[in-house]
């Protein structure tokens, strides 16, 4: 066993030892620790920002694109948001010890199904140091020990945040190693973590398609797949076009580097000539490069846009591309059926939206589109644990087993059956 493999296993094993004690902590005790963690983030804001500046300088020197720099950056406001999110978790119901089912069996035994922690949750993520706080807080609230493996781009930031949170949690009475961080920047550390079946109970990758695919294909630890977001907004012929324009601008331009951002705009051919010119103009004002199918390109040329400067012809790869950047693919379609076919063929089962005034068409879209979140007359930007009233999320799951959509506290629990008898034996 290599030195790195030994180090990763020791960290995970320490978390496993902690998880047994952590599962017995009361809701009040866990909430007290969360408040201490929030206070520690505020008290250590200057040190965290200093660590983050080291990462930002190194990332800029590597030519990192702006969307990733935006994810990486921490300032006082973002650290305050991280602290507030931890405090908001305290206001949510305790996910543990919930009696999900209770009945008397034929033999007189009393059966209860009760929610319990998963145990040790490993979270592997890239250039988002805020995930360090979110994941640690959600794991602790749900009684799970956390093993955090952030990307090398945010190494200093992640280490600073994780250290602050771990000390605060232990100081508030949580077992040592309830929050653990793997600080090695060697990518092999993730591979070692993925082999620890029986030590780590679940692995959650948060990041780009490559990271997620690698974990799904190579992990021996069960994976909750947080998906990439090739999200669509479809403008139906009966849409309120002003509403549709506001929705696509929000879904695309609110933040480019997030998984719930729209990456493709589908427009009914019947309204393309009316809807697209002002929409293109507004998108170009925001600096969005357009990838247009032939029909949309003809509308763009007629509106004075220049090929190669304002737009480029869309390719087959564009329909499946999660840009995470100021770029948008646009296709014209012939009705809701073709729109649904496109979404189900190219989407990543994350978030999809239709804009229409026709309830029957809307219901068809809502029912036939295969995605974790499907919207009628609203932006895909709402796919978020906080927006759904779930509190800080651990990720957006695009799979169908165990958890789907924004998952937080409930998604990090399992259940066990407790049976109370009076001497029953089975014949």
Coordinates of C-alpha atoms in Angstrom, one line a residue, residues 5-409:
X5 CA -3.3 5.1 0.1
X6 CA -2.4 4.7 3.8
X7 CA -3.0 8.3 4.5
X8 CA -6.5 8.3 2.8
X9 CA -7.5 5.1 4.6
X10 CA -6.4 6.4 8.0
X11 CA -8.5 9.6 7.5
X12 CA -11.5 7.6 6.4
X13 CA -11.2 5.2 9.2
X14 CA -11.0 8.0 11.7
X15 CA -14.2 9.4 10.3
X16 CA -15.8 6.0 10.6
X17 CA -14.9 5.8 14.3
X18 CA -16.4 9.3 14.8
X19 CA -19.6 8.4 12.9
X20 CA -20.6 5.8 15.6
X21 CA -20.5 8.4 18.3
X22 CA -21.9 11.2 16.1
X23 CA -25.0 9.2 15.3
X24 CA -25.9 9.2 19.0
X25 CA -25.7 13.0 19.4
X26 CA -29.0 14.7 20.0
X27 CA -30.5 17.3 17.6
X28 CA -29.8 20.1 20.2
X29 CA -26.1 19.0 20.4
X30 CA -25.7 18.9 16.6
X31 CA -27.4 22.3 16.2
X32 CA -25.1 23.8 18.9
X33 CA -22.2 22.6 16.9
X34 CA -23.6 24.1 13.7
X35 CA -23.9 27.5 15.4
X36 CA -20.4 27.2 16.6
X37 CA -19.2 26.4 13.1
X38 CA -21.0 29.5 11.7
X39 CA -19.5 31.7 14.4
X40 CA -16.0 30.3 13.6
X41 CA -16.4 31.1 9.9
X42 CA -17.2 34.7 10.7
X43 CA -14.4 35.0 13.3
X44 CA -11.8 33.6 10.8
X45 CA -13.0 35.4 7.7
X46 CA -9.7 37.3 7.2
X47 CA -7.7 34.1 7.3
X48 CA -10.0 32.3 4.9
X49 CA -9.9 35.2 2.4
X50 CA -6.2 35.2 2.6
X51 CA -6.0 31.5 1.8
X52 CA -8.5 32.0 -1.0
X53 CA -6.4 34.8 -2.5
X54 CA -3.5 32.3 -2.9
X55 CA -5.8 30.0 -4.8
X56 CA -7.2 32.9 -7.0
X57 CA -3.7 34.1 -7.9
X58 CA -2.6 30.7 -8.8
X59 CA -5.8 30.0 -10.9
X60 CA -5.4 33.3 -12.8
X61 CA -1.8 32.5 -13.5
X62 CA -3.0 29.2 -15.1
X63 CA -5.4 31.1 -17.3
X64 CA -8.5 29.7 -15.6
X65 CA -11.7 30.8 -17.3
X66 CA -13.9 33.4 -15.6
X67 CA -16.8 31.0 -14.8
X68 CA -14.4 28.8 -12.7
X69 CA -12.8 31.9 -11.1
X70 CA -16.3 33.0 -10.0
X71 CA -16.9 29.6 -8.4
X72 CA -13.6 29.7 -6.7
X73 CA -13.7 33.2 -5.2
X74 CA -14.6 33.9 -1.6
X75 CA -15.2 37.3 -0.1
X76 CA -16.9 38.5 3.1
X77 CA -20.4 38.2 1.6
X78 CA -19.9 34.7 0.4
X79 CA -18.4 33.6 3.7
X80 CA -21.3 35.2 5.5
X81 CA -23.7 33.2 3.2
X82 CA -21.8 30.0 4.2
X83 CA -22.2 30.9 7.9
X84 CA -25.9 31.8 7.4
X85 CA -26.5 28.5 5.6
X86 CA -25.1 26.6 8.6
X87 CA -27.4 28.5 11.0
X88 CA -30.4 27.9 8.7
X89 CA -29.8 24.1 9.0
X90 CA -30.5 24.5 12.7
X91 CA -34.1 25.6 12.0
X92 CA -34.8 22.5 9.9
X93 CA -36.4 19.5 11.5
X94 CA -34.1 16.8 12.7
X95 CA -33.9 14.1 10.0
X96 CA -32.9 11.4 12.5
X97 CA -35.1 9.3 14.6
X98 CA -38.2 10.0 12.5
X99 CA -40.7 7.2 12.7
X100 CA -41.5 6.5 9.0
X101 CA -43.8 3.5 9.7
X102 CA -45.3 1.9 12.8
X103 CA -47.5 -1.1 13.0
X104 CA -48.2 -4.4 14.9
X105 CA -47.3 -7.5 13.0
X106 CA -49.5 -10.7 12.8
X107 CA -47.4 -12.2 15.6
X108 CA -47.8 -9.3 18.0
X109 CA -44.4 -7.8 17.5
X110 CA -44.3 -4.0 17.2
X111 CA -42.4 -2.8 14.1
X112 CA -41.0 0.7 13.6
X113 CA -39.1 2.0 10.6
X114 CA -36.8 4.8 11.9
X115 CA -34.5 7.2 10.0
X116 CA -30.8 6.8 10.7
X117 CA -27.5 8.3 9.3
X118 CA -25.7 6.8 6.3
X119 CA -22.5 6.8 8.3
X120 CA -19.4 8.1 6.5
X121 CA -20.1 10.4 3.6
X122 CA -17.3 11.3 1.2
X123 CA -17.8 14.4 -0.9
X124 CA -15.5 14.9 -3.9
X125 CA -15.7 18.3 -5.5
X126 CA -13.8 20.8 -7.6
X127 CA -13.3 24.6 -7.5
X128 CA -16.1 25.5 -5.1
X129 CA -14.8 26.1 -1.5
X130 CA -18.3 27.0 -0.3
X131 CA -19.1 23.3 -0.8
X132 CA -16.7 22.5 2.1
X133 CA -19.0 24.3 4.5
X134 CA -22.3 23.1 2.9
X135 CA -21.2 19.5 2.9
X136 CA -19.7 19.6 6.4
X137 CA -22.9 21.2 7.8
X138 CA -25.3 18.9 6.1
X139 CA -23.4 15.8 7.1
X140 CA -23.2 16.9 10.7
X141 CA -26.9 17.9 10.9
X142 CA -27.8 14.4 9.5
X143 CA -25.4 12.6 11.9
X144 CA -22.9 11.6 9.3
X145 CA -19.1 12.0 9.5
X146 CA -17.8 13.8 6.5
X147 CA -14.6 13.1 4.4
X148 CA -14.1 16.1 2.2
X149 CA -11.9 16.0 -0.9
X150 CA -11.8 19.3 -2.7
X151 CA -10.0 20.1 -6.0
X152 CA -6.4 21.3 -6.2
X153 CA -7.6 24.6 -7.6
X154 CA -9.1 25.5 -4.2
X155 CA -6.6 23.6 -2.0
X156 CA -5.7 26.5 0.3
X157 CA -9.4 27.7 0.6
X158 CA -10.7 24.2 1.3
X159 CA -8.1 23.5 3.9
X160 CA -8.7 26.8 5.7
X161 CA -12.5 26.3 5.8
X162 CA -12.3 22.6 6.8
X163 CA -9.9 23.3 9.6
X164 CA -12.0 26.1 11.0
X165 CA -15.2 24.0 10.9
X166 CA -13.5 20.8 12.4
X167 CA -12.1 22.7 15.3
X168 CA -15.4 24.5 16.0
X169 CA -17.4 21.2 15.8
X170 CA -15.0 19.4 18.2
X171 CA -15.0 22.4 20.5
X172 CA -18.8 22.2 20.7
X173 CA -18.8 18.6 21.7
X174 CA -18.8 16.6 18.5
X175 CA -16.4 13.7 18.3
X176 CA -13.0 14.3 16.8
X177 CA -12.8 13.6 13.1
X178 CA -16.5 14.2 12.5
X179 CA -15.2 16.6 9.7
X180 CA -12.1 15.3 7.9
X181 CA -10.4 16.8 4.9
X182 CA -8.0 15.1 2.5
X183 CA -5.5 17.8 1.8
X184 CA -3.3 16.1 -0.7
X185 CA -3.5 17.7 -4.2
X186 CA -2.6 14.4 -5.9
X187 CA -5.6 13.2 -8.0
X188 CA -4.8 9.7 -6.9
X189 CA -6.2 10.5 -3.5
X190 CA -9.7 10.5 -5.0
X191 CA -9.1 7.1 -6.5
X192 CA -7.9 5.7 -3.2
X193 CA -11.0 7.1 -1.5
X194 CA -13.2 5.4 -4.0
X195 CA -11.7 2.0 -3.1
X196 CA -12.7 2.1 0.6
X197 CA -15.9 0.0 0.4
X198 CA -16.8 -0.9 4.0
X199 CA -15.1 2.2 5.4
X200 CA -16.9 4.9 3.4
X201 CA -20.7 4.4 3.1
X202 CA -21.4 6.7 0.2
X203 CA -19.4 8.8 -2.3
X204 CA -20.9 12.1 -3.7
X205 CA -19.1 13.7 -6.6
X206 CA -19.8 17.4 -7.3
X207 CA -18.2 18.8 -10.4
X208 CA -17.8 18.5 -14.1
X209 CA -18.9 15.6 -16.3
X210 CA -15.4 14.1 -16.3
X211 CA -15.2 13.8 -12.5
X212 CA -18.7 12.4 -12.1
X213 CA -18.2 9.8 -14.9
X214 CA -14.9 8.8 -13.4
X215 CA -16.4 8.2 -10.0
X216 CA -19.4 6.3 -11.3
X217 CA -17.2 4.0 -13.4
X218 CA -14.4 3.3 -11.0
X219 CA -15.8 3.6 -7.4
X220 CA -16.3 0.6 -5.3
X221 CA -18.1 2.8 -2.8
X222 CA -21.8 3.4 -3.7
X223 CA -22.2 6.7 -5.6
X224 CA -24.9 9.3 -5.5
X225 CA -24.5 10.9 -8.9
X226 CA -24.8 14.6 -8.9
X227 CA -25.4 15.4 -12.6
X228 CA -24.2 17.9 -15.1
X229 CA -26.7 20.4 -16.2
X230 CA -27.5 20.6 -19.9
X231 CA -30.7 22.4 -19.1
X232 CA -33.3 23.7 -21.7
X233 CA -35.9 26.5 -21.9
X234 CA -38.6 25.8 -24.5
X235 CA -40.7 28.7 -25.8
X236 CA -44.0 27.3 -27.1
X237 CA -46.0 29.1 -29.8
X238 CA -48.6 30.2 -27.2
X239 CA -46.0 31.7 -24.8
X240 CA -46.1 35.2 -23.4
X241 CA -43.0 36.3 -25.3
X242 CA -42.0 39.0 -22.8
X243 CA -42.2 36.4 -20.0
X244 CA -40.2 33.9 -22.1
X245 CA -37.5 36.5 -22.7
X246 CA -37.2 37.2 -19.0
X247 CA -37.0 33.5 -18.1
X248 CA -34.3 32.7 -20.6
X249 CA -32.2 35.7 -19.6
X250 CA -32.4 34.7 -16.0
X251 CA -31.9 31.0 -16.7
X252 CA -28.8 31.7 -18.9
X253 CA -27.3 34.9 -17.5
X254 CA -27.9 34.9 -13.7
X255 CA -24.8 32.8 -13.2
X256 CA -23.0 31.1 -16.1
X257 CA -21.0 28.5 -14.1
X258 CA -23.8 26.8 -12.2
X259 CA -25.5 23.5 -13.1
X260 CA -29.0 24.9 -13.3
X261 CA -28.1 27.4 -16.0
X262 CA -29.9 27.0 -19.3
X263 CA -27.5 25.8 -22.1
X264 CA -30.1 25.4 -24.9
X265 CA -33.0 27.5 -26.0
X266 CA -35.7 25.8 -28.0
X267 CA -38.2 28.0 -29.9
X268 CA -41.3 27.1 -31.8
X269 CA -40.8 28.0 -35.5
X270 CA -44.1 29.8 -35.5
X271 CA -42.8 32.5 -33.1
X272 CA -39.1 32.5 -33.9
X273 CA -39.2 35.6 -36.2
X274 CA -40.9 37.6 -33.5
X275 CA -39.2 36.2 -30.4
X276 CA -35.6 35.7 -31.4
X277 CA -34.4 39.2 -32.7
X278 CA -34.9 41.1 -29.4
X279 CA -33.8 38.0 -27.4
X280 CA -30.6 37.8 -29.4
X281 CA -30.0 41.5 -29.0
X282 CA -30.3 41.2 -25.2
X283 CA -28.2 38.1 -25.0
X284 CA -25.4 39.7 -27.1
X285 CA -25.5 42.8 -24.8
X286 CA -24.6 40.3 -22.0
X287 CA -21.8 39.0 -24.1
X288 CA -23.4 35.6 -24.8
X289 CA -22.1 33.8 -27.9
X290 CA -24.9 32.1 -29.8
X291 CA -24.7 28.7 -31.4
X292 CA -27.6 28.7 -33.9
X293 CA -29.3 26.1 -36.1
X294 CA -29.9 27.1 -39.7
X295 CA -33.4 28.6 -39.1
X296 CA -32.3 30.6 -36.1
X297 CA -29.2 31.8 -38.0
X298 CA -31.4 33.1 -40.8
X299 CA -33.4 35.1 -38.3
X300 CA -30.1 36.4 -36.7
X301 CA -28.7 37.5 -40.1
X302 CA -32.0 39.3 -40.8
X303 CA -31.7 41.1 -37.5
X304 CA -28.2 42.3 -38.3
X305 CA -26.1 39.9 -36.3
X306 CA -22.8 38.8 -37.8
X307 CA -21.8 35.2 -38.2
X308 CA -18.4 34.6 -36.5
X309 CA -18.8 37.6 -34.3
X310 CA -22.3 37.3 -32.8
X311 CA -23.1 33.7 -33.6
X312 CA -21.6 30.5 -35.0
X313 CA -23.4 27.6 -36.6
X314 CA -24.6 25.0 -34.1
X315 CA -23.1 21.5 -34.4
X316 CA -24.4 18.2 -33.1
X317 CA -22.0 18.5 -30.1
X318 CA -23.6 21.8 -29.1
X319 CA -26.9 20.1 -28.3
X320 CA -25.2 18.0 -25.6
X321 CA -22.8 20.7 -24.4
X322 CA -22.9 22.1 -20.8
X323 CA -21.1 25.3 -21.6
X324 CA -20.9 26.8 -18.0
X325 CA -20.0 29.9 -19.9
X326 CA -21.6 32.8 -21.7
X327 CA -22.6 30.6 -24.7
X328 CA -26.1 29.4 -25.7
X329 CA -27.3 26.9 -28.3
X330 CA -30.5 27.8 -30.1
X331 CA -32.8 25.5 -32.1
X332 CA -36.1 26.0 -33.7
X333 CA -38.7 23.2 -33.3
X334 CA -42.1 22.3 -34.7
X335 CA -44.2 22.0 -31.6
X336 CA -44.0 20.5 -28.1
X337 CA -43.5 16.9 -29.4
X338 CA -40.2 17.8 -31.1
X339 CA -39.1 19.9 -28.1
X340 CA -39.7 17.0 -25.8
X341 CA -37.8 14.6 -28.1
X342 CA -34.9 17.0 -28.1
X343 CA -34.8 17.5 -24.4
X344 CA -35.0 13.7 -23.6
X345 CA -32.3 13.0 -26.2
X346 CA -29.8 15.6 -25.2
X347 CA -30.7 16.7 -21.7
X348 CA -28.9 15.4 -18.5
X349 CA -32.2 14.9 -16.5
X350 CA -31.4 18.0 -14.4
X351 CA -33.8 20.9 -15.0
X352 CA -36.0 21.7 -17.9
X353 CA -38.6 24.5 -18.5
X354 CA -41.5 25.3 -20.8
X355 CA -43.0 28.7 -21.4
X356 CA -46.6 28.5 -22.6
X357 CA -50.1 29.8 -21.9
X358 CA -51.6 26.5 -22.9
X359 CA -52.2 24.3 -19.8
X360 CA -52.6 21.1 -21.9
X361 CA -49.3 21.6 -23.6
X362 CA -47.6 22.4 -20.3
X363 CA -48.9 19.3 -18.7
X364 CA -47.7 17.2 -21.6
X365 CA -44.2 18.7 -21.1
X366 CA -44.2 18.3 -17.4
X367 CA -45.3 14.6 -17.6
X368 CA -43.2 13.5 -20.6
X369 CA -39.9 15.2 -19.9
X370 CA -37.5 13.0 -18.0
X371 CA -35.7 15.3 -15.5
X372 CA -35.3 15.8 -11.8
X373 CA -37.1 19.2 -12.0
X374 CA -39.5 20.4 -14.7
X375 CA -40.8 23.9 -14.8
X376 CA -43.8 25.6 -16.3
X377 CA -43.4 29.4 -16.8
X378 CA -40.4 29.7 -14.5
X379 CA -36.6 29.7 -14.7
X380 CA -34.4 26.6 -14.2
X381 CA -32.3 28.7 -11.8
X382 CA -34.7 27.7 -9.0
X383 CA -33.3 24.2 -8.8
X384 CA -31.6 24.6 -5.5
X385 CA -32.1 23.1 -2.1
X386 CA -32.6 26.5 -0.4
X387 CA -35.2 27.6 -3.1
X388 CA -37.1 24.3 -2.5
X389 CA -37.2 24.8 1.2
X390 CA -34.7 22.0 1.9
X391 CA -31.9 24.2 3.3
X392 CA -28.3 23.9 2.1
X393 CA -28.0 21.1 -0.4
X394 CA -25.3 18.5 -0.9
X395 CA -26.0 18.5 -4.6
X396 CA -28.5 18.0 -7.4
X397 CA -29.0 14.3 -8.1
X398 CA -30.0 13.3 -11.6
X399 CA -30.2 9.6 -10.9
X400 CA -33.4 7.8 -9.8
X401 CA -32.2 5.6 -6.9
X402 CA -32.2 6.9 -3.3
X403 CA -32.2 10.6 -4.0
X404 CA -33.3 12.8 -7.0
X405 CA -33.2 16.5 -7.5
X406 CA -31.8 18.8 -4.8
X407 CA -31.0 16.5 -1.9
X408 CA -29.9 17.6 1.6
X409 CA -30.7 16.2 5.0

